[in-house]
Structure formats: structure tokens, C-alpha cells
Tab-separated table of C-alpha atoms in Angstrom:
chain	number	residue	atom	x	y	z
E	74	UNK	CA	0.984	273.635	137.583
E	75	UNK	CA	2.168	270.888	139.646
E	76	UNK	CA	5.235	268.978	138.650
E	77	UNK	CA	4.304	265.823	138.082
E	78	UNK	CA	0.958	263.458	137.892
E	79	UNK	CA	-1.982	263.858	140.032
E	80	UNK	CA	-3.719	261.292	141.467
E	81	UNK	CA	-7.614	261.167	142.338
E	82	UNK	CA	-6.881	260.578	146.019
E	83	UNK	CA	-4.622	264.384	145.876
E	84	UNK	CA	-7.207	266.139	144.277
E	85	UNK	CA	-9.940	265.324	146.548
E	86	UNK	CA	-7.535	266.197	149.065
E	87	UNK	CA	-7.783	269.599	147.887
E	88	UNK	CA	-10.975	269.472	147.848
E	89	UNK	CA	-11.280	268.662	151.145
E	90	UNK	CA	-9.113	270.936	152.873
E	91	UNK	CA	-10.280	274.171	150.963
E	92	UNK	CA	-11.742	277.072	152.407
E	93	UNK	CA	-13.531	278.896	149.738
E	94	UNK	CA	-14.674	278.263	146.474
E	95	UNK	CA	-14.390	281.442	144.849
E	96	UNK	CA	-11.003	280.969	143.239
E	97	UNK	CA	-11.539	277.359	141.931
E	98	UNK	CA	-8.298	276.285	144.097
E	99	UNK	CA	-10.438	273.341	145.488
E	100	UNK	CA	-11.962	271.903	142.099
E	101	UNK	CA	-8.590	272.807	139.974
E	102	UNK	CA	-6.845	269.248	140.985
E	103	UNK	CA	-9.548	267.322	139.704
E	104	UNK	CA	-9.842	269.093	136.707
E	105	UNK	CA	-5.988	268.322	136.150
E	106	UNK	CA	-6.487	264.399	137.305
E	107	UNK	CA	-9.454	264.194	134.963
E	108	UNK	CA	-7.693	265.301	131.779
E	109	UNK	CA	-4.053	263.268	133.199
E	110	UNK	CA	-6.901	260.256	133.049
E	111	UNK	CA	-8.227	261.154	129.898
E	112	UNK	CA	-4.942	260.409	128.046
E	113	UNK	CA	-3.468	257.989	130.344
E	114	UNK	CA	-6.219	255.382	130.663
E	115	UNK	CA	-8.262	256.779	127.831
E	116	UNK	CA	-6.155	257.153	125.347
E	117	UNK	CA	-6.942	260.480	123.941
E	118	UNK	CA	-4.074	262.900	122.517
E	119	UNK	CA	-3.332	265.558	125.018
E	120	UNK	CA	-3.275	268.345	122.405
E	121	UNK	CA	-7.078	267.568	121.918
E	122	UNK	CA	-7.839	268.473	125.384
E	123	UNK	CA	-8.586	271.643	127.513
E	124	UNK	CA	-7.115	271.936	130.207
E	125	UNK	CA	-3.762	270.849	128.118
E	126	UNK	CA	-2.369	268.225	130.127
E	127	UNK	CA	1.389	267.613	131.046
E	128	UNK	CA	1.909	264.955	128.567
E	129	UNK	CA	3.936	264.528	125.377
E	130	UNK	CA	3.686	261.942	122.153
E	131	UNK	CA	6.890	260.850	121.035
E	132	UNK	CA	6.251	258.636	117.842
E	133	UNK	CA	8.701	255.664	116.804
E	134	UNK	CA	9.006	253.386	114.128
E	135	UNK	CA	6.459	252.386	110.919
E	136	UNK	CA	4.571	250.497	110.156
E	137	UNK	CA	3.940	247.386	112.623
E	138	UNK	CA	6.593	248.507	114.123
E	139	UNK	CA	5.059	251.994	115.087
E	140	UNK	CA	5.202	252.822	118.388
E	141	UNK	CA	3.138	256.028	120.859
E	142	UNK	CA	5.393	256.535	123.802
E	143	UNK	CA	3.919	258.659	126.258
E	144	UNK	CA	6.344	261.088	128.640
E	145	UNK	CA	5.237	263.131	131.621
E	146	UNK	CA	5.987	266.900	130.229
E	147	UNK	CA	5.296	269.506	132.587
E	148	UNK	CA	5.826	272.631	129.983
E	149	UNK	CA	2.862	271.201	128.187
E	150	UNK	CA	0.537	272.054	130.583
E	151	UNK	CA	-1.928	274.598	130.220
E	152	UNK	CA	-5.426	275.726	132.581
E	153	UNK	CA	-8.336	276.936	131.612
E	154	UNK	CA	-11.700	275.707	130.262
E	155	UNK	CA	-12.909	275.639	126.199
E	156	UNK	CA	-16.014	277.906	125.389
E	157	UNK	CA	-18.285	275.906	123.496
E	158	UNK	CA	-21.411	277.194	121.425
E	159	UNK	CA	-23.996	275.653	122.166
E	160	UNK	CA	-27.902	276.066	120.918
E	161	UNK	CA	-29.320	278.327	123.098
E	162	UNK	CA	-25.418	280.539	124.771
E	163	UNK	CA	-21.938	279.510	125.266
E	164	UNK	CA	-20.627	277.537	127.828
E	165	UNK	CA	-16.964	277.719	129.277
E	166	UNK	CA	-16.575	273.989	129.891
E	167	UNK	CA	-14.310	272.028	133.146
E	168	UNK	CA	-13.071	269.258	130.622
E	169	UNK	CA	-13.565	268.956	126.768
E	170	UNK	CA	-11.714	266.553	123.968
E	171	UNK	CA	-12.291	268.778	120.543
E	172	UNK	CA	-10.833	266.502	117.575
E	173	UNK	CA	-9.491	269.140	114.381
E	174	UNK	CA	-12.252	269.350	111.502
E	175	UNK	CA	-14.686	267.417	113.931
E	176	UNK	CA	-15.381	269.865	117.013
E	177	UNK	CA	-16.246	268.772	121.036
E	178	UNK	CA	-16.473	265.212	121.060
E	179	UNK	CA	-15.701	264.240	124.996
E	180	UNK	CA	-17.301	266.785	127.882
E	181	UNK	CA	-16.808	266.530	131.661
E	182	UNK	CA	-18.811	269.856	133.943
E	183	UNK	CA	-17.431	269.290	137.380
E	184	UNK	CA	-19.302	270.777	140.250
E	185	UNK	CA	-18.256	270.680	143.634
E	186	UNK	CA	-20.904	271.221	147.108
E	187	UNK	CA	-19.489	271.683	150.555
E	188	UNK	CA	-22.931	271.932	152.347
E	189	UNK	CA	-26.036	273.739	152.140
E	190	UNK	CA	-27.298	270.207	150.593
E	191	UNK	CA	-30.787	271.255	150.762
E	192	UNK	CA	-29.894	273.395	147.938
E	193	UNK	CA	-29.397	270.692	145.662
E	194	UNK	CA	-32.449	271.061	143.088
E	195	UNK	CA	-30.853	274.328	142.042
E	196	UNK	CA	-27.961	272.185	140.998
E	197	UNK	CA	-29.967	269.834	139.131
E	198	UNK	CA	-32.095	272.224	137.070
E	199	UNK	CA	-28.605	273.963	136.175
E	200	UNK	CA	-27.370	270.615	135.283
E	201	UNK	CA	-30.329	269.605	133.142
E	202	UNK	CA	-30.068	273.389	131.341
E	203	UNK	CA	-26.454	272.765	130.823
E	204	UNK	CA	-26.557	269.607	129.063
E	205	UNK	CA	-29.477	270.987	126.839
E	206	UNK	CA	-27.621	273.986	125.811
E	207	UNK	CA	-24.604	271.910	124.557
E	208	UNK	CA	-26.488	268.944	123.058
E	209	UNK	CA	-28.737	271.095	120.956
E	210	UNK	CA	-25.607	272.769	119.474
E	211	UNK	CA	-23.363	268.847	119.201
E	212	UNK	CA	-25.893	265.839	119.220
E	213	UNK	CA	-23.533	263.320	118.912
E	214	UNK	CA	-21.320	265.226	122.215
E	215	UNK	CA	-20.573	262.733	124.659
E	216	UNK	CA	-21.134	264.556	127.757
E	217	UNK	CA	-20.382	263.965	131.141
E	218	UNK	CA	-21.487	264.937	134.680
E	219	UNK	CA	-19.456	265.014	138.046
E	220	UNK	CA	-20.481	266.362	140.957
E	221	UNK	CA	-18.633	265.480	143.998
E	222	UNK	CA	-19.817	266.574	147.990
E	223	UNK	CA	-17.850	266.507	150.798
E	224	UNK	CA	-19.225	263.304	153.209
E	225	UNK	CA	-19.909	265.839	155.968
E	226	UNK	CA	-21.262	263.357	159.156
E	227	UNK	CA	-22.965	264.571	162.056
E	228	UNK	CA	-20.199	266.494	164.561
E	229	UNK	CA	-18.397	267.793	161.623
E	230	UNK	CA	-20.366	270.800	161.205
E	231	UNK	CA	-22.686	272.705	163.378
E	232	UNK	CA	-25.680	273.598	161.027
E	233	UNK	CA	-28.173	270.515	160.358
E	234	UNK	CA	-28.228	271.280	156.634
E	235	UNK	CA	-24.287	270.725	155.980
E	236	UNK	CA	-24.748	267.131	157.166
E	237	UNK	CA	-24.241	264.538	154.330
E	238	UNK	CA	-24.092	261.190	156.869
E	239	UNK	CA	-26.759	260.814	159.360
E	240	UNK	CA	-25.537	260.087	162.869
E	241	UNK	CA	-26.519	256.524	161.915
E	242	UNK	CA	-25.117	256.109	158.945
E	243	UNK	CA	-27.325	256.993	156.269
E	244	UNK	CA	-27.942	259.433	153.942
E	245	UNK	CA	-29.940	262.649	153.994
E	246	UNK	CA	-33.027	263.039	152.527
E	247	UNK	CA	-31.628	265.991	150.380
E	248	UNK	CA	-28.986	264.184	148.770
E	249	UNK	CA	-31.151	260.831	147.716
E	250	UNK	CA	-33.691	263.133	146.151
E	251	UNK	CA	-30.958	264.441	144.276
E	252	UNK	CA	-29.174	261.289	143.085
E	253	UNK	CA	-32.954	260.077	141.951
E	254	UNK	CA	-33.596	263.194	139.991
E	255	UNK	CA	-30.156	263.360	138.804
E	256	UNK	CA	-30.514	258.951	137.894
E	257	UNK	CA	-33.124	260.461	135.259
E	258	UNK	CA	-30.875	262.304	133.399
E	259	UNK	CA	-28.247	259.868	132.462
E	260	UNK	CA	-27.213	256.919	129.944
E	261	UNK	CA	-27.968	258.549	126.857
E	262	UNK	CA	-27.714	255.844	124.365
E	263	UNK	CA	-28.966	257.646	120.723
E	264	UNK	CA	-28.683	260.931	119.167
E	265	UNK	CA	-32.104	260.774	119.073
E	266	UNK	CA	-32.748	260.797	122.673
E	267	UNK	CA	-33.755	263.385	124.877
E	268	UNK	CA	-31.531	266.301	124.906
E	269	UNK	CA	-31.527	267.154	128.317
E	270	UNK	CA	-29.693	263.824	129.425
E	271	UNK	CA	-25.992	263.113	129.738
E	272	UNK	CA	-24.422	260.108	128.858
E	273	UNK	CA	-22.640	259.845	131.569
E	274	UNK	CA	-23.470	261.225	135.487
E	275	UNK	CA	-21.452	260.200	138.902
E	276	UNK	CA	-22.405	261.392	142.457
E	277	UNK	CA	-19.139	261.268	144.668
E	278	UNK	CA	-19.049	261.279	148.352
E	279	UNK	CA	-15.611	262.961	150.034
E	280	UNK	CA	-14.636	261.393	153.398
E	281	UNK	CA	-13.785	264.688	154.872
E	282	UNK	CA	-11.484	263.023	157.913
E	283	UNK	CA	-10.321	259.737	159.523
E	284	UNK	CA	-7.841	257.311	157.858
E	285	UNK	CA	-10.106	257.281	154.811
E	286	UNK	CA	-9.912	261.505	154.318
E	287	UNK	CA	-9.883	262.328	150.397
E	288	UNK	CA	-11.423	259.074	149.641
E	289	UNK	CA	-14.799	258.483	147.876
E	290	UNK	CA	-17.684	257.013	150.367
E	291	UNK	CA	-18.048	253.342	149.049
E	292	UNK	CA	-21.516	252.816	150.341
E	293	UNK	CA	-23.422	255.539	148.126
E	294	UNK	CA	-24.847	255.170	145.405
E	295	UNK	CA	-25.668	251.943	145.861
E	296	UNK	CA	-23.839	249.349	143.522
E	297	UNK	CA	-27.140	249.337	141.438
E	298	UNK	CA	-26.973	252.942	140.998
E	299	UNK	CA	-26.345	254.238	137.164
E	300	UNK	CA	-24.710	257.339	139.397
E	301	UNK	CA	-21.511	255.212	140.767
E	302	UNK	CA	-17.858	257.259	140.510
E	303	UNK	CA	-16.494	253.625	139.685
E	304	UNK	CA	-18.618	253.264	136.192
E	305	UNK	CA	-18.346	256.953	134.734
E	306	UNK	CA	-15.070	256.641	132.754
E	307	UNK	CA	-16.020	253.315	131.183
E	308	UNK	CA	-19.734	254.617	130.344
E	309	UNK	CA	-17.781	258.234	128.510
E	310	UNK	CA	-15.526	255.917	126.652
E	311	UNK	CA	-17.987	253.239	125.310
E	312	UNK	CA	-20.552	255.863	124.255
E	313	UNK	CA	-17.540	257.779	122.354
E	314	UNK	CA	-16.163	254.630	120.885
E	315	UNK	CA	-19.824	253.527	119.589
E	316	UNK	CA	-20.355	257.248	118.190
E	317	UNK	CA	-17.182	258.344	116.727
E	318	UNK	CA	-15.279	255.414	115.812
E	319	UNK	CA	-17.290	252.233	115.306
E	320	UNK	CA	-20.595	253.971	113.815
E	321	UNK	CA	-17.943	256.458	111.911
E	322	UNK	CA	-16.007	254.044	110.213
E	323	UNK	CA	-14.667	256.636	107.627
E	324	UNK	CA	-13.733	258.918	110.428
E	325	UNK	CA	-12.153	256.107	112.557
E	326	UNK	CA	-8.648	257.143	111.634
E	327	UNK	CA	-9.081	260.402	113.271
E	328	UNK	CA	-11.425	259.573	116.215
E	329	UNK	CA	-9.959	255.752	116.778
E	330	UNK	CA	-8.586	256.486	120.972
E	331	UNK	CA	-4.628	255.780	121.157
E	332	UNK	CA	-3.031	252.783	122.361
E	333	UNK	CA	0.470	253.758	124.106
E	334	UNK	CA	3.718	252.030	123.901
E	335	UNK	CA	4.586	249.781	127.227
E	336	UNK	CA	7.276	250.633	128.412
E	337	UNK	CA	6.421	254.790	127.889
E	338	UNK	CA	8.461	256.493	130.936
E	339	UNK	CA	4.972	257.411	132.061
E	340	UNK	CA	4.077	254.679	133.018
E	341	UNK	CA	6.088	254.256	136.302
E	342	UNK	CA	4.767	258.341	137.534
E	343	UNK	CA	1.178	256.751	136.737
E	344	UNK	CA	1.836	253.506	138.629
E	345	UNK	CA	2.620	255.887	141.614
E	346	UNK	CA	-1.108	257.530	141.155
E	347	UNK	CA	-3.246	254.573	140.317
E	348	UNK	CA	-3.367	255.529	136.915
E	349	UNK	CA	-3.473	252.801	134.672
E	350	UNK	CA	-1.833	253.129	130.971
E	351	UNK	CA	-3.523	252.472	127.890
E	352	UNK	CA	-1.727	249.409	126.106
E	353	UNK	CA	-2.435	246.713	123.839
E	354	UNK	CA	-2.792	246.211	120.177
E	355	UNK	CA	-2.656	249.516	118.176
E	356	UNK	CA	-5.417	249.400	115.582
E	357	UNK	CA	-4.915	252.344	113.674
């Protein structure tokens, strides 16, 4: 486990610069920025999440004089995904929040393509399955979907189906049929809606060299796109908030996310990572 806080830019690195997927090592770093972010900006406790992140809750004070500091705690750190039940098999999960007496409340699947784009429909029917499975099982899940590519541009590779970026600039035909397939399948608003759609789904872009290697491609999806990296988080935490705490009243003093002191030592190691802290008025 690395020693301190990882920041998105570092674990797309990784995921730029690996060989093989087989052993996870390129898709492991996001994993550990996504649950880091999870706590951090989203405020949920890190012994609710899987993987366990390297953060600690020291509590101070009563009252209105309470305070959550958060510290960066590297022996707190675990890998590995939850197994969750869901209606039809289980399903080892990238990312999951799981609140005592409650169950999964928060999933992330994170998938990861090199090339081979033309392949992509198999991804999406696996996707659509996937969500399914785990919504039939936990209606009210929120449940996300990230899948980022590498930005492979002509000259980078020597087989026509590993190209992401056409020669002039725009994308291939396999990867917008994807992102409109995959557009169908997100921003699922009610419990009553279809099963097979996530609330949340982001299509990210790797720059794969140049002085913008590691760095998401900022001209797809479009900024009208329901699939942009920039609007996942937000979309996973307003869908939680709306199910858990502010239609769940009588649960909110379990599910309400956690506001963190200040001036918690964390805050300068997230600084460092673009990482923003959670602050503000504590409600519960």
C-alpha cells in the first residue's frame, strides 16, 4: 500500500504505463484514489468502505463543540473488493460503502480498456448485466460506473483497432457507439426505474503521452454528455443523499455523510493531490 494519498493524476499514471492487465497492477491506484475520494471529499467513514482506505477518525469535543478530525493512517489500509449478493449471483465489487444494519449503499465497478475498442459492446452488455444483478438484490443501491481507455492517437500503436483519436482529432466510431449505448443506461432517478441503469456512468479518456500523459482528454464526452468524468462524484453523492438521508429521515443519523474538522492534518497531504476536504457545518 502506498504511503501516503493518491492522487487521480498518479493513478492514471499507472494506468498508463502498465503492461498487462492480468494482475490488476494498472486499475489498483484508482481503486485506492476512488475510496481516498470517497472519504475525503465525500465524507463517508472509511471503516464503511472496501477497499479500507488509509484514513483514521479521531473524535473531539460534545456537543457544538464536536469535532471529526481526519488523519492520513497508512496501517488502516486494506485491498480487496466486497462480494455482494445480488438477485440473480454474487458480485466481487471495485468500490462499495456498506453502512452496519443497512447493507451496500454506495457502488463504483471500474473497468479499464487499452485497445481492441471495437470490442466495446461486450463491455456494455456486461455492464448492463452487472448493474441488473446488484439492483435486483439492493433497489435503493446507488451504483456507479467507470470505465476509463487509454487516448491511444494514430502513431501510438500499429493495429487500426487500438486507435482511440483519429489522425484528425476525432473520435472513433467504436467508442461514440459506446458512450451512446452506455448514455442509455445512466441517471437513475427512482427505485422504481429500470433496473438495468446506473445512477451514475463516466467515460474517461487517458492521454497516453505528451505534457498532458495521465490526464483525462477534455474534449470527450462532450460537455452535454450525462457520461463526463467531471459530473460522476456529484451525481453518486446527490442520488445517495436524496435516498438515504433526506427521503430516510429516521435513518439520517446513520446515513447523514460526515463533515470533517478544518484544520484535520489531512488536509495539507490532500491539498498536495487535488483532493478537496469535506468541511462546513456538521448537521448530525
Amino acid at each position: 500500500m502506498a504511503d501516503t494519498l493518491i492522487g487521480l493524476r498518479e493513478a492514471l499514471q499507472a494506468f498508463v504505463e502498465a503492461e498487462q492487465v492480468q494482475s490488476q497492477r494498472h486499475i489498483k491506484p484508482l481503486h485506492r484514489h476512488l475510496v481516498q475520494r470517497l472519504v475525503i471529499e465525500g465524507g463517508f467513514h472509511p471503516q464503511h468502505i472496501t477497499p479500507r482506505p488509509p484514513l483514521r477518525i479521531e473524535v473531539t469535543g460534545s456537543g457544538r463543540h464536536r469535532k471529526k478530525i481526519l488523519h492520513f493512517d497508512a496501517d488502516q489500509a486494506r485491498d480487496g473488493e466486497q462480494t455482494v449478493l445480488g438477485g440473480l449471483k454474487t458480485k466481487d465489487v471495485d468500490v462499495v460503502v456498506s453502512l452496519p444494519e443497512i447493507g451496500p449503499v454506495l457502488a463504483i465497478s471500474v473497468k479499464g480498456t487499452f485497445n481492441a475498442f471495437r470490442n466495446l459492446t461486450n463491455r456494455m452488455e456486461e455492464a448492463a448485466g452487472d448493474c441488473t444483478n446488484l439492483h435486483i438484490a439492493y433497489p435503493a443501491l446507488v451504483y456507479g460506473f467507470l470505465h476509463v481507455m487509454r487516448a491511444n492517437r494514430v502513431g501510438d500503436v500499429s493495429k487500426p483497432n487500438d486507435v482511440a483519436i483519429n489522425a484528425d482529432g476525432t473520435i472513433v466510431d467504436s467508442i461514440q457507439r459506446y458512450h451512446d449505448a452506455m448514455a442509455r443506461i445512466t441517471n437513475r432517478r427512482d427505485l422504481r426505474n429500470d433496473v438495468s441503469r446506473y445512477e451514475a456512468v463516466a467515460l474517461a479518456l487517458v492521454n497516453t503521452s505528451g505534457a498532458q500523459v495521465a490526464e483525462v482528454v477534455d474534449i470527450y464526452p462532450l460537455a452535454a454528455s450525462p457520461l463526463g468524468f467531471d459530473r460522476f462524484f456529484e451525481a453518486l453523492y446527490s442520488m445517495y443523499d436524496l435516498r438515504f438521508v433526506y427521503s430516510a429521515p429516521a435513518l439520517a443519523r446513520k446515513t447523514r455523510r460526515q463533515i470533517w474538522d478544518n484544520d484535520s492534518p489531512v488536509r495539507e497531504i490532500a491539498d498536495g493531490v487535488d483532493l478537496i476536504l469535506r468541511t462546513g457545518d456538521d448537521e448530525s
